[in-house]
Coordinates of C-alpha atoms in Angstrom, one line a residue:
M792 CA 69.7 9.2 -70.4
G793 CA 67.8 10.8 -73.3
P794 CA 64.3 12.4 -73.1
Q795 CA 62.8 9.4 -74.9
E796 CA 63.8 7.2 -72.0
H797 CA 62.0 9.5 -69.5
R798 CA 58.8 9.7 -71.6
V799 CA 55.9 7.7 -70.3
E800 CA 53.1 6.7 -72.7
R801 CA 49.8 5.3 -71.6
R802 CA 47.7 2.9 -73.7
L803 CA 45.1 0.2 -73.5
A804 CA 46.6 -3.3 -74.2
A805 CA 46.2 -7.0 -73.6
I806 CA 49.0 -8.0 -71.2
F807 CA 50.4 -11.5 -71.4
A808 CA 52.4 -12.6 -68.3
A809 CA 54.2 -16.0 -68.1
D810 CA 56.6 -17.7 -65.8
V811 CA 58.0 -21.2 -65.2
A812 CA 56.2 -23.2 -62.5
G813 CA 58.8 -24.6 -59.9
Y814 CA 61.7 -22.9 -61.6
A815 CA 63.9 -22.8 -58.5
R816 CA 63.4 -26.6 -58.0
L817 CA 64.2 -27.4 -61.6
M818 CA 67.4 -25.3 -61.4
S819 CA 68.5 -27.0 -58.2
Q820 CA 68.0 -30.4 -59.9
D821 CA 69.7 -29.7 -63.2
E822 CA 70.9 -26.1 -63.8
V823 CA 72.5 -26.7 -67.2
G824 CA 69.7 -28.9 -68.6
T825 CA 67.0 -26.5 -67.3
L826 CA 68.6 -23.5 -68.9
R827 CA 69.1 -25.4 -72.2
S828 CA 65.4 -26.4 -72.2
L829 CA 64.2 -23.0 -71.2
T830 CA 66.1 -21.4 -74.1
A831 CA 64.5 -23.8 -76.5
Y832 CA 61.0 -23.2 -75.1
R833 CA 61.5 -19.5 -75.1
E834 CA 62.3 -19.7 -78.8
I835 CA 58.9 -21.3 -79.3
M836 CA 57.1 -18.8 -77.1
D837 CA 58.9 -15.8 -78.7
R838 CA 58.0 -17.0 -82.2
L839 CA 54.4 -17.5 -81.4
I840 CA 54.1 -14.1 -79.7
A841 CA 55.5 -12.4 -82.8
E842 CA 53.2 -14.4 -85.1
H843 CA 50.2 -13.3 -83.1
G844 CA 51.2 -9.6 -83.3
G845 CA 52.6 -9.3 -79.7
R846 CA 55.6 -7.4 -78.5
I847 CA 57.9 -8.7 -75.7
A848 CA 58.4 -5.9 -73.2
N849 CA 60.1 -7.3 -70.1
T850 CA 62.0 -10.5 -69.5
A851 CA 63.8 -11.7 -66.3
G852 CA 65.1 -15.2 -65.9
D853 CA 62.1 -17.5 -66.3
S854 CA 59.4 -14.7 -66.8
V855 CA 58.1 -13.1 -69.9
L856 CA 55.9 -10.0 -70.2
A857 CA 54.3 -9.1 -73.6
E858 CA 51.6 -6.8 -74.9
F859 CA 49.1 -7.3 -77.7
P860 CA 46.9 -4.7 -79.5
S861 CA 44.1 -7.4 -79.5
A862 CA 42.7 -9.4 -76.6
V863 CA 41.8 -12.3 -79.0
D864 CA 45.4 -12.4 -80.3
A865 CA 46.8 -12.5 -76.8
V866 CA 44.6 -15.4 -75.6
Q867 CA 45.0 -17.3 -78.8
C868 CA 48.7 -16.9 -78.5
A869 CA 48.7 -18.1 -74.9
A870 CA 46.7 -21.2 -75.8
A871 CA 49.0 -21.9 -78.7
V872 CA 52.1 -21.5 -76.5
Q873 CA 50.7 -24.0 -74.0
E874 CA 49.8 -26.5 -76.7
A875 CA 53.3 -26.2 -78.3
L876 CA 55.1 -26.6 -75.0
A877 CA 52.9 -29.6 -74.1
Q878 CA 54.0 -31.2 -77.3
A879 CA 57.6 -30.4 -76.6
N880 CA 57.3 -31.9 -73.1
Q881 CA 55.8 -35.3 -74.2
D882 CA 59.1 -37.2 -74.0
T883 CA 60.3 -35.5 -70.8
P884 CA 59.8 -37.1 -67.3
E885 CA 57.1 -35.2 -65.5
E886 CA 59.4 -34.1 -62.7
R887 CA 61.8 -32.4 -65.2
R888 CA 59.2 -30.7 -67.4
I889 CA 59.3 -27.0 -67.9
Q890 CA 55.7 -25.8 -67.7
F891 CA 54.7 -22.1 -67.9
R892 CA 51.8 -20.5 -66.1
I893 CA 50.2 -17.7 -68.2
G894 CA 47.9 -14.8 -67.2
V895 CA 46.2 -12.4 -69.6
H896 CA 44.5 -9.1 -68.6
V897 CA 43.2 -6.2 -70.7
G898 CA 43.9 -2.8 -69.0
D899 CA 45.7 0.5 -69.1
V900 CA 49.5 0.3 -69.1
M901 CA 52.3 2.7 -68.9
V902 CA 55.2 2.3 -71.4
R903 CA 58.6 3.6 -70.5
G904 CA 61.8 2.8 -72.4
G905 CA 59.9 -0.2 -73.9
D906 CA 59.0 -1.6 -70.5
L907 CA 55.4 -2.1 -69.3
L908 CA 54.3 -0.8 -66.0
G909 CA 51.1 -0.2 -64.0
D910 CA 48.1 -1.9 -62.4
G911 CA 47.2 -3.7 -65.7
V912 CA 50.6 -5.4 -65.7
N913 CA 50.3 -6.3 -62.0
I914 CA 46.9 -7.9 -62.5
A915 CA 48.2 -10.1 -65.4
A916 CA 51.1 -11.2 -63.2
R917 CA 48.7 -12.1 -60.3
L918 CA 46.6 -14.1 -62.7
E919 CA 49.7 -16.0 -63.8
N920 CA 50.5 -16.7 -60.2
L921 CA 47.0 -18.2 -59.7
A922 CA 47.3 -20.4 -62.8
E923 CA 48.1 -24.1 -62.7
P924 CA 51.2 -25.2 -64.6
G925 CA 50.4 -25.5 -68.3
R926 CA 47.2 -23.4 -68.0
V927 CA 46.1 -19.9 -69.0
Y928 CA 44.0 -17.7 -66.7
I929 CA 42.3 -14.6 -68.0
S930 CA 40.5 -11.7 -66.3
D931 CA 36.8 -10.8 -66.7
A932 CA 38.0 -7.7 -68.7
T933 CA 39.7 -10.1 -71.1
H934 CA 36.9 -12.6 -71.3
M935 CA 34.5 -9.8 -72.4
Y936 CA 36.4 -9.7 -75.7
V937 CA 37.1 -13.4 -76.3
R938 CA 34.0 -15.1 -74.9
R939 CA 32.6 -15.7 -78.4
S940 CA 35.7 -17.3 -79.8
P941 CA 34.8 -20.4 -81.8
T942 CA 38.1 -22.1 -80.9
L943 CA 38.3 -21.5 -77.1
G944 CA 36.2 -22.5 -74.1
F945 CA 36.3 -21.1 -70.6
D946 CA 35.8 -22.3 -67.1
D947 CA 34.4 -19.5 -64.8
L948 CA 36.4 -19.6 -61.6
G949 CA 34.5 -16.8 -60.0
P950 CA 35.8 -13.7 -58.2
Q951 CA 39.4 -14.2 -56.9
K952 CA 41.2 -12.1 -54.4
I953 CA 44.2 -10.4 -56.0
K954 CA 47.1 -9.4 -53.8
N955 CA 47.3 -5.6 -53.2
F956 CA 44.0 -4.9 -54.9
D957 CA 40.8 -4.1 -52.9
E958 CA 38.3 -5.4 -55.4
P959 CA 38.3 -9.1 -56.4
V960 CA 38.8 -10.0 -60.1
R961 CA 36.6 -12.5 -61.8
V962 CA 38.8 -15.2 -63.3
Y963 CA 38.4 -17.6 -66.2
R964 CA 40.5 -20.6 -67.1
V965 CA 41.0 -21.3 -70.8
A966 CA 39.5 -24.7 -71.2
A967 CA 40.3 -25.5 -74.9
S968 CA 43.4 -25.0 -77.0
P969 CA 44.4 -24.8 -80.7
S970 CA 45.2 -27.9 -82.7
P971 CA 48.8 -29.3 -82.1
S972 CA 49.8 -28.2 -85.6
T973 CA 49.4 -24.5 -84.7
G974 CA 51.9 -24.6 -81.9
L975 CA 54.7 -26.3 -83.9
A976 CA 53.9 -25.0 -87.4
Q977 CA 52.4 -22.0 -89.1
A978 CA 49.0 -23.5 -89.9
A979 CA 46.6 -20.6 -89.6
S980 CA 43.5 -19.2 -91.3
P981 CA 41.7 -15.8 -91.1
A982 CA 38.7 -15.5 -88.8
K983 CA 36.4 -12.9 -87.5
V984 CA 37.9 -11.3 -84.4
L985 CA 36.7 -9.1 -81.5
P986 CA 39.4 -6.5 -81.4
F987 CA 39.4 -3.5 -79.0
L988 CA 42.1 -1.4 -80.7
T989 CA 42.6 -3.0 -84.1
S990 CA 40.6 -4.7 -86.9
R991 CA 43.7 -6.7 -88.0
P992 CA 42.6 -10.3 -89.0
L993 CA 43.5 -12.9 -86.3
L994 CA 45.5 -15.9 -87.1
C995 CA 43.4 -18.5 -85.4
C996 CA 43.3 -22.3 -85.3
R997 CA 40.8 -25.1 -85.8
S998 CA 39.4 -26.5 -82.6
R999 CA 40.2 -30.0 -81.6
T1000 CA 37.8 -32.7 -82.7

């Protein structure tokens, strides 16, 4: 193992955590079909993460962990993913739909060998666990950067107890999502952003009318 693999870097990032709701049940019902659909949906998710400037760090089975240098990018990406997957699910019976839960948190992370570690990652994963299938939950720390977004709305769910953390975390549910064209095509336009580490223009979408 080389020295680079031992090296631990700390940085501030927006952490995007996603997993499939009811994955074990879906696998028990139709293993081959579930894996085929998961592969197709992951292609959609991975493309949108890349388009919004994210980097996929850890994957395991049905879960995905990614980091973004901008909170706005991370939440816009999460909303676009849910919109795109909702479109992909339209013709699938409800009991066989693959639906992701997504949590986004802004915090300090440790990076080792490309993997993300630390409390910031754990909080994002706990938010994902709280989320309903097909929804995006974000922390108060994330909401501070994205609350003025013209394309997103938020439901304040109040302080929530997070497992293994002494202090509760105020949680918001993303209440609006980009237009359907954004999830399935590359329709985007520059917009003013609220970055915390970068001033790179955000690819954002028109709100639904």
